PDB file of C-alpha atoms in Angstrom:
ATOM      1  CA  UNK F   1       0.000   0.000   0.000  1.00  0.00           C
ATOM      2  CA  UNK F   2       1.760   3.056  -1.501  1.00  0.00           C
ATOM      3  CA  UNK F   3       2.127   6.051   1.294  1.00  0.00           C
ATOM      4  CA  UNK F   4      -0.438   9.636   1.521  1.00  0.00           C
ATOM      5  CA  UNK F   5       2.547  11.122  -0.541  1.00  0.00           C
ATOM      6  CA  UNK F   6       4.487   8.876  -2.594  1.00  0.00           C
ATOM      7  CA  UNK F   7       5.980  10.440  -5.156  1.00  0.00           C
ATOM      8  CA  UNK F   8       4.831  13.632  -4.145  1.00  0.00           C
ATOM      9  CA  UNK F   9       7.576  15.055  -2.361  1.00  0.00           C
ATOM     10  CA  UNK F  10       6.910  18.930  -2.502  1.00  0.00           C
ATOM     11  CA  UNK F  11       3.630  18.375  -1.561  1.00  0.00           C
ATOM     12  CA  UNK F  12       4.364  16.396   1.660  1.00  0.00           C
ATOM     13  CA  UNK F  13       6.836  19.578   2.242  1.00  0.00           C
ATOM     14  CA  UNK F  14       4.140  22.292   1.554  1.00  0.00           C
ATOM     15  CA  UNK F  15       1.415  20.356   4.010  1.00  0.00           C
ATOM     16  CA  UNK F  16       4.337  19.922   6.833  1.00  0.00           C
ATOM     17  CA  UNK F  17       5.299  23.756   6.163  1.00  0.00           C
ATOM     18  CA  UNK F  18       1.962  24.935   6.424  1.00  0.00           C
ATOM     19  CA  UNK F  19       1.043  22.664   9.414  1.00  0.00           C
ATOM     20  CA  UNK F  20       4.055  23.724  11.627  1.00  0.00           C
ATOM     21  CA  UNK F  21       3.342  27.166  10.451  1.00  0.00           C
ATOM     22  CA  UNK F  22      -0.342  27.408  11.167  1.00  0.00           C
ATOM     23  CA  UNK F  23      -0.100  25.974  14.721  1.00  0.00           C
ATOM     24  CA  UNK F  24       2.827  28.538  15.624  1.00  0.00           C
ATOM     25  CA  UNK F  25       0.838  31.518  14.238  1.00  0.00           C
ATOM     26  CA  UNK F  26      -2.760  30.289  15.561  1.00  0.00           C
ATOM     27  CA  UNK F  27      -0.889  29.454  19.378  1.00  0.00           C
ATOM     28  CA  UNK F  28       1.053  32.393  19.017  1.00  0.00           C
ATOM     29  CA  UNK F  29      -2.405  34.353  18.357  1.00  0.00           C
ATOM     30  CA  UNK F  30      -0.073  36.134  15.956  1.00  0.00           C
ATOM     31  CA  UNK F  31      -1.460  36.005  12.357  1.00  0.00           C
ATOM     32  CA  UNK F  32       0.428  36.732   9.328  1.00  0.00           C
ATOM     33  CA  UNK F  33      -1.776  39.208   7.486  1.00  0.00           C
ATOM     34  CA  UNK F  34      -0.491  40.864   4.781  1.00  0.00           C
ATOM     35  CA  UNK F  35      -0.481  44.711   5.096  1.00  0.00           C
ATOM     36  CA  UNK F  36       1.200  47.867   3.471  1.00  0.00           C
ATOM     37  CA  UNK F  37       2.910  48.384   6.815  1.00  0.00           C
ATOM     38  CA  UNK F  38       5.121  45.472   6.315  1.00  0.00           C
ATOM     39  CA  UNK F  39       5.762  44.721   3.113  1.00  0.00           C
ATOM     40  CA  UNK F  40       8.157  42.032   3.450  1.00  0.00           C
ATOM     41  CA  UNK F  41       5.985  40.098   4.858  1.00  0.00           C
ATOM     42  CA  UNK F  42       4.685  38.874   1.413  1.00  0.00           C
ATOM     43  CA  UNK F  43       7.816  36.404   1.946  1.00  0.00           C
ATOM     44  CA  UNK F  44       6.044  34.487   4.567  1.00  0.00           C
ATOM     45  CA  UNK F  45       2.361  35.210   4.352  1.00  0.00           C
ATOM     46  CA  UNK F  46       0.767  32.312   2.524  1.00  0.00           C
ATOM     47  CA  UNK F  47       2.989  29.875   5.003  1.00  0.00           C
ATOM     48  CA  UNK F  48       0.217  29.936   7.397  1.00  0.00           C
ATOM     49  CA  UNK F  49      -3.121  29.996   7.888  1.00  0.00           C
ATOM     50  CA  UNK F  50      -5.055  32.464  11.088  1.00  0.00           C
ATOM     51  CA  UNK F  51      -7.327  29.489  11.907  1.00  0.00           C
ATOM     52  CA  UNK F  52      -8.502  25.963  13.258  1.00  0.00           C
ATOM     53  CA  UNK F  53     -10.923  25.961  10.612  1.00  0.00           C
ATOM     54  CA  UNK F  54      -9.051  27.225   7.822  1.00  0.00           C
ATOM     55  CA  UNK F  55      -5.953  24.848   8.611  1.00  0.00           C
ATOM     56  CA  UNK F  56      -8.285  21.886   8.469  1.00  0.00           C
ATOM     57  CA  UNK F  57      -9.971  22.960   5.163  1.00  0.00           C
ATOM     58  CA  UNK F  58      -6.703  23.977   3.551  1.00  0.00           C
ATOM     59  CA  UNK F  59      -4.704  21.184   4.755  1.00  0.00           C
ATOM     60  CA  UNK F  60      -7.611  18.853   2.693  1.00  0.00           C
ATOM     61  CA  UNK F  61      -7.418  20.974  -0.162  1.00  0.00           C
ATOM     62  CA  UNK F  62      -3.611  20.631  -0.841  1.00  0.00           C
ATOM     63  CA  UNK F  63      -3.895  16.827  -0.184  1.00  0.00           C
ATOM     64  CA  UNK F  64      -5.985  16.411  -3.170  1.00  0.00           C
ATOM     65  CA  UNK F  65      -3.967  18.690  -5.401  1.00  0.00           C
ATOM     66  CA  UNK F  66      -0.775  16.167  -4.784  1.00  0.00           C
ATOM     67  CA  UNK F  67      -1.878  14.445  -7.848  1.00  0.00           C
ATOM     68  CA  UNK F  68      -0.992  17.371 -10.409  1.00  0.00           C
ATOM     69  CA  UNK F  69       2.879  16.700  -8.658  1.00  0.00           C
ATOM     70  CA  UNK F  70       2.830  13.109  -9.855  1.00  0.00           C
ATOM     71  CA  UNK F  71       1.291  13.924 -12.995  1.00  0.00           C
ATOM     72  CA  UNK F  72       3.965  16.640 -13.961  1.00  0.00           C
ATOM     73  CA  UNK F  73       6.619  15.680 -12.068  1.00  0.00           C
ATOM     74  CA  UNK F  74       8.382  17.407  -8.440  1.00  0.00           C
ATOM     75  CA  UNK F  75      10.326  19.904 -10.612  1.00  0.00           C
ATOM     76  CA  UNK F  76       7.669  21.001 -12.666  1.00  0.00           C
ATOM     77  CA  UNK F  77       5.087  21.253  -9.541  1.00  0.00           C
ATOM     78  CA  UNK F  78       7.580  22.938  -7.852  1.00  0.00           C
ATOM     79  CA  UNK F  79       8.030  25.634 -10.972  1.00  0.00           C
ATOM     80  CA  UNK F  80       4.210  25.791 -10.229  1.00  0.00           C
ATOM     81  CA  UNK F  81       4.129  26.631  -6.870  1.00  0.00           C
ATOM     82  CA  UNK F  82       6.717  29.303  -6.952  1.00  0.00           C
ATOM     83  CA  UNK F  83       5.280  31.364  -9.868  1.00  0.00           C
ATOM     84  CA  UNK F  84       2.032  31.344  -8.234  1.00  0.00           C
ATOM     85  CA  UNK F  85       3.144  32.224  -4.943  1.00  0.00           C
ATOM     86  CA  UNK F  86       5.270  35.370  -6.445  1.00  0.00           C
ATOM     87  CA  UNK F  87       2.849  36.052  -8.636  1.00  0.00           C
ATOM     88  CA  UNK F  88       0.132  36.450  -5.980  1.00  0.00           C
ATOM     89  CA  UNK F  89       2.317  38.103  -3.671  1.00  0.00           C
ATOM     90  CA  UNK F  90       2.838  41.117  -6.260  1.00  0.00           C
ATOM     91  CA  UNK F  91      -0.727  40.691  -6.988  1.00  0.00           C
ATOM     92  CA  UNK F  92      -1.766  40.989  -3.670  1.00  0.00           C
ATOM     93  CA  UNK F  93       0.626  44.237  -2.441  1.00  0.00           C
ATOM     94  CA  UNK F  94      -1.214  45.857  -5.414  1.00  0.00           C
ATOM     95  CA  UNK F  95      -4.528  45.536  -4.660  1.00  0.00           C
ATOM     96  CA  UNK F  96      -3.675  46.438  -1.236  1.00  0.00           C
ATOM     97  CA  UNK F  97      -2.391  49.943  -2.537  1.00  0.00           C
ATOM     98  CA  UNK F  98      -5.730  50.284  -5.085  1.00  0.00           C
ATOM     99  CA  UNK F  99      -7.902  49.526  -2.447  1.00  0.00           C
ATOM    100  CA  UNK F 100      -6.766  50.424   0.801  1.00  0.00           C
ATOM    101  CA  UNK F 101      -7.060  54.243   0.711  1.00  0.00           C
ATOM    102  CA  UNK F 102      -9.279  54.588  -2.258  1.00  0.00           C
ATOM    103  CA  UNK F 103     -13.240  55.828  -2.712  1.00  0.00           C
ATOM    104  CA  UNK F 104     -14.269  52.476  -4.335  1.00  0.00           C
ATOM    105  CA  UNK F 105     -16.875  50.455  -2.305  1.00  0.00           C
ATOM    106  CA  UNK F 106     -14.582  47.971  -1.333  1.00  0.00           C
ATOM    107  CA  UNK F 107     -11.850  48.888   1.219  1.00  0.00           C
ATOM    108  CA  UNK F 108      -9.051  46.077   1.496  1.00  0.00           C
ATOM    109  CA  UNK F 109      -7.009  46.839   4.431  1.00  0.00           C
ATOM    110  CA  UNK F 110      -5.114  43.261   4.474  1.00  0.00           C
ATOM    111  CA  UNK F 111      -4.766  40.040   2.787  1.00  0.00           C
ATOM    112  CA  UNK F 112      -5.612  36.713   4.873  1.00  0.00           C
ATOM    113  CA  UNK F 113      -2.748  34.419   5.444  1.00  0.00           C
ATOM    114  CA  UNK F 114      -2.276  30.767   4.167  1.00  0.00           C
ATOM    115  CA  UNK F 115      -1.368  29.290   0.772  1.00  0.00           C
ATOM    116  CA  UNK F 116      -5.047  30.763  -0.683  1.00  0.00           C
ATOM    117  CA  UNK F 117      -3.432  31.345  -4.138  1.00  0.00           C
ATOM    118  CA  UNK F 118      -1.709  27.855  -4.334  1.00  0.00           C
ATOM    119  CA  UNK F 119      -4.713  26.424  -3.380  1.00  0.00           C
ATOM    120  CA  UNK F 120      -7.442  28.462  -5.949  1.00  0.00           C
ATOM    121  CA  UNK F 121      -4.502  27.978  -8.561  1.00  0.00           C
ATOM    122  CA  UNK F 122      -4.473  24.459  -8.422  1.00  0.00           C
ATOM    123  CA  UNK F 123      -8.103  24.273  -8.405  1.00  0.00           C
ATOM    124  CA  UNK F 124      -8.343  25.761 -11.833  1.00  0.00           C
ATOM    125  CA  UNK F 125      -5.788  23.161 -13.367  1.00  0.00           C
ATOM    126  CA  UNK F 126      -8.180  20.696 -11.124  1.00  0.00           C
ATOM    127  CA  UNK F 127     -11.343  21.859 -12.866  1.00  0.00           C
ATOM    128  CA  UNK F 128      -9.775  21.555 -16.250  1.00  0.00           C
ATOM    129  CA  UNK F 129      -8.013  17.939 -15.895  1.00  0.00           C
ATOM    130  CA  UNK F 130      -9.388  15.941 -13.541  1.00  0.00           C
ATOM    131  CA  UNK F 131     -13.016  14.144 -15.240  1.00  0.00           C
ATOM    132  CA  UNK F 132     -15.980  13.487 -13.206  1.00  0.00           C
ATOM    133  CA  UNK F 133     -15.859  10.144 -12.251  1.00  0.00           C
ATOM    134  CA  UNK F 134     -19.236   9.752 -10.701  1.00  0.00           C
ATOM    135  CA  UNK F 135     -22.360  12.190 -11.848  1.00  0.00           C
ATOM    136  CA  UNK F 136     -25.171  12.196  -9.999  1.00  0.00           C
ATOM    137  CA  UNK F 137     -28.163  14.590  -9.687  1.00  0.00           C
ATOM    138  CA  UNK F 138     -29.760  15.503  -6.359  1.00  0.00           C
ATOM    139  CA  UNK F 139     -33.129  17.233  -6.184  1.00  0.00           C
ATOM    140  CA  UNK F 140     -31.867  18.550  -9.637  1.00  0.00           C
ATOM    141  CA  UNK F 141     -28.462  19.724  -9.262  1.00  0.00           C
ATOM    142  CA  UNK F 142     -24.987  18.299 -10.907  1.00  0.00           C
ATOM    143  CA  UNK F 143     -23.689  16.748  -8.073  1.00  0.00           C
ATOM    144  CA  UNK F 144     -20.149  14.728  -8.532  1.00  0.00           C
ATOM    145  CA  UNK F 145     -17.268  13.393  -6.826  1.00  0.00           C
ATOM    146  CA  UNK F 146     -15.741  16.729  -7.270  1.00  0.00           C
ATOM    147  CA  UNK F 147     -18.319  18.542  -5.498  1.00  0.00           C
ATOM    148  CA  UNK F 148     -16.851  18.363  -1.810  1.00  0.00           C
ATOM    149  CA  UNK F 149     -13.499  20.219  -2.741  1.00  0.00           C
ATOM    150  CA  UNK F 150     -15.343  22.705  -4.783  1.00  0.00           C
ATOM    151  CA  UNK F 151     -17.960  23.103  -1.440  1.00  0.00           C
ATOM    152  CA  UNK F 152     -14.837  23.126   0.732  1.00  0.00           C
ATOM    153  CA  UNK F 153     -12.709  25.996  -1.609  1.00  0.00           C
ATOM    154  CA  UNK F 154     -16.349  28.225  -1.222  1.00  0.00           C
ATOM    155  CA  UNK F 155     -15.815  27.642   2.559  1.00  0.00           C
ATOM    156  CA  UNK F 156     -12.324  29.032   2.209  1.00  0.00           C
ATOM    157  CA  UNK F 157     -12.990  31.828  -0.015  1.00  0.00           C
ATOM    158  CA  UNK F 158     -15.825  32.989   1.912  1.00  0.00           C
ATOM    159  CA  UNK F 159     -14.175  32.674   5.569  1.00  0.00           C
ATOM    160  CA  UNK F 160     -13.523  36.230   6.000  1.00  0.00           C
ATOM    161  CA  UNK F 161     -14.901  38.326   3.392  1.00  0.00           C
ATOM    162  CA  UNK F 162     -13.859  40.358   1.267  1.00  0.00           C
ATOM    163  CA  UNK F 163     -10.316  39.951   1.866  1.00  0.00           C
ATOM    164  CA  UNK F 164     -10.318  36.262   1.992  1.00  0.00           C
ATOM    165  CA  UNK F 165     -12.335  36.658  -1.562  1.00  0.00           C
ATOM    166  CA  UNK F 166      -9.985  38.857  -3.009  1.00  0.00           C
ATOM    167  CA  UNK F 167      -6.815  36.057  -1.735  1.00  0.00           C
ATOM    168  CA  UNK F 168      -8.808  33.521  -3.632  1.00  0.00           C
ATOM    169  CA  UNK F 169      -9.707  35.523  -7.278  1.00  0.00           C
ATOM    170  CA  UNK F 170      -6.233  36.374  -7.145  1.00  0.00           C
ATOM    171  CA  UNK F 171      -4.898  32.326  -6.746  1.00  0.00           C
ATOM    172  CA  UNK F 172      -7.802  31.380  -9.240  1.00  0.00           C
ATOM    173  CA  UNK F 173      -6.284  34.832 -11.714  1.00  0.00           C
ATOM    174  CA  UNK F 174      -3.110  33.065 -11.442  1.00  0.00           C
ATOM    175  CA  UNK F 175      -4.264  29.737 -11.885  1.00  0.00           C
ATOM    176  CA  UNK F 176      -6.085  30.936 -15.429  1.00  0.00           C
ATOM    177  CA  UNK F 177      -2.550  32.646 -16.402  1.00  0.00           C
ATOM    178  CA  UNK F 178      -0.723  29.428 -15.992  1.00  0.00           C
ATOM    179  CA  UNK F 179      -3.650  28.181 -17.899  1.00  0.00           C
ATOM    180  CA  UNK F 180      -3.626  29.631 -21.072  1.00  0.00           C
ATOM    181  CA  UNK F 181       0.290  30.176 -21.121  1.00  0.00           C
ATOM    182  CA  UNK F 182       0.685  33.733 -20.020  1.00  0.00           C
ATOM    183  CA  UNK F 183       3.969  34.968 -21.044  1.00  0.00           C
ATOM    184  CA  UNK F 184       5.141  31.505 -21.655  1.00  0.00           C
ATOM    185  CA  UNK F 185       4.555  30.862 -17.461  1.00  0.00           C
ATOM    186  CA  UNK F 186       4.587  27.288 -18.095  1.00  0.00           C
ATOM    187  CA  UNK F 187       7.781  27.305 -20.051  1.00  0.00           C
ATOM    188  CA  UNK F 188       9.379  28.576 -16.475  1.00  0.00           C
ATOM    189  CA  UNK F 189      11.080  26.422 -14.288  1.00  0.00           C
ATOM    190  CA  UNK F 190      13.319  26.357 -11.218  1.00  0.00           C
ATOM    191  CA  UNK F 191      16.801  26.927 -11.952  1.00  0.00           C
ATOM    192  CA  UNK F 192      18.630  23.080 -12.116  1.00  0.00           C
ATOM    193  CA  UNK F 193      20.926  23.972  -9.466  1.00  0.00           C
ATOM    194  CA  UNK F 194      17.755  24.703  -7.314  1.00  0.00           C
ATOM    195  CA  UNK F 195      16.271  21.176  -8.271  1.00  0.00           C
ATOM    196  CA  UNK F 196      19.847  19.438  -7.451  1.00  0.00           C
ATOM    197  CA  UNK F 197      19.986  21.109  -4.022  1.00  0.00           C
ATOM    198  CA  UNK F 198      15.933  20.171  -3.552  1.00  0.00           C
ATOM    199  CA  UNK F 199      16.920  16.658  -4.634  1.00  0.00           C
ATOM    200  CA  UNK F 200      20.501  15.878  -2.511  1.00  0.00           C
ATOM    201  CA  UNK F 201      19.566  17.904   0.631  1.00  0.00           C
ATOM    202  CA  UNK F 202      15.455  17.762   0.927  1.00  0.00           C
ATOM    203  CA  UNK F 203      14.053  14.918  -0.893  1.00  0.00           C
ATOM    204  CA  UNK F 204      15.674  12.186   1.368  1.00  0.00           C
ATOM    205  CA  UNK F 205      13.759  13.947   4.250  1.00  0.00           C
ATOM    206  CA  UNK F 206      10.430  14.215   2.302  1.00  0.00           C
ATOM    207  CA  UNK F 207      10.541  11.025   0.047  1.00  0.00           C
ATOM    208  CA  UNK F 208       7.748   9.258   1.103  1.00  0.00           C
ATOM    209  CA  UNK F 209       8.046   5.440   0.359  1.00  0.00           C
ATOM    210  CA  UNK F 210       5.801   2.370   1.458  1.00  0.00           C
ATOM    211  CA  UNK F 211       7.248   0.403   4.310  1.00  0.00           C
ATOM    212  CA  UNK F 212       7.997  -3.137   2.735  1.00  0.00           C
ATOM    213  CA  UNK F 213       5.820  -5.663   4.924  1.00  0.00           C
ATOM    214  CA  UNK F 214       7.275  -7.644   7.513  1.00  0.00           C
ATOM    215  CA  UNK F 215       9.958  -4.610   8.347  1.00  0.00           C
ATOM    216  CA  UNK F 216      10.637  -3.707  11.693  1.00  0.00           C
ATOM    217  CA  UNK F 217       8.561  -6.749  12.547  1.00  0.00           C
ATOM    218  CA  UNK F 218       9.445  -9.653  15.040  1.00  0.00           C
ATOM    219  CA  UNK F 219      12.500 -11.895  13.856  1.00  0.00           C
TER     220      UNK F 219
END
């Protein structure tokens, strides 16, 4: 029986990055909200999330997207995950600056820790390639086996409005750039030199491998 995260190494070290991260910052009762104040704070941000609730929704959420990892391969996925985490960091400092001091309706004084973007990025790639593997209708509506992570992101996006909507329309921005090959973002990848230190330094520690029956057992 193959492991949660076999062959999914990044993955396993985003979910252990964000869980370490989210407990600190939630038992610390010291969230990581992005704000103008402290800019360099769009470094860390989307390490952590601010809640209980939140940690549990995100921490399913990036489970299931460990299959686009295997599908592309760790340094492809990890290409992935760094474009949209820069690119929603710039993305998020500037609607901070439209909308923080301006006379539109919607006033944006921080962004909502957590890995939002990753998350609502993924979930575009995850509406486009992954099929429905078991339609149903209830009472009338499309219901399928997709439904639950697309009922759980809605949880996430709407947890605390508008700034946790605005974290989530900019992952799901991203997501649609990636997409349709926005200034060739797919053609980007992590420098080889990052990959080799990724692979001889990290991947040992993250490699997760099924434990061959019978080991450890009684001789």
């Amino acid at each position: 029986m193959s492991a949660p995260y076999a062959n999914a190494p990044v993955s396993k070290g985003i979910a252990l990055v964000t869980l370490l991260a989210s407990l600190a910052s939630i038992s610390s009762k010291h969230p990581l909200n992005l704000h103008l104040r402290n800019p360099l704070r769009a470094l860390v941000y989307q390490t952590a999330f601010s809640s209980a609730s939140e940690l549990i929704v995100g921490m399913f959420l990036l489970f299931q997207m460990r299959q686009f990892e295997r599908q592309w391969g760790s340094r492809r996925y990890g290409s992935f995950v760094a474009l949209s985490g820069a690119l929603s960091a710039s993305l998020s400092l500037s609607s901070l600056t439209i909308f923080s001091n301006s006379g539109l309706p919607l006033r944006l004084s921080s962004i909502p820790p957590g890995p939002y973007p990753l998350i609502f990025a993924s979930l575009v790639q995850y509406h486009f390639d992954v099929p429905v593997s078991f339609p149903v209708s209830v009472l009338g509506l499309p219901l399928s086996d997709k439904t639950l992570n697309y009922a759980l992101a809605l949880q996430l996006l709407l947890s605390s409005p508008p700034s946790s909507a605005v974290a989530s329309i900019i992952g799901i921005a991203v997501g649609i750039a990636y997409r349709i090959e926005f200034l060739g973002l797919r053609k980007l990848a992590l420098p080889s030199f990052v990959s080799t230190l990724f692979s001889r330094v990290f991947l040992p520690l993250l490699q997760a491998q099924a434990r061959p029956r019978g080991a450890g057992g009684r001789g």
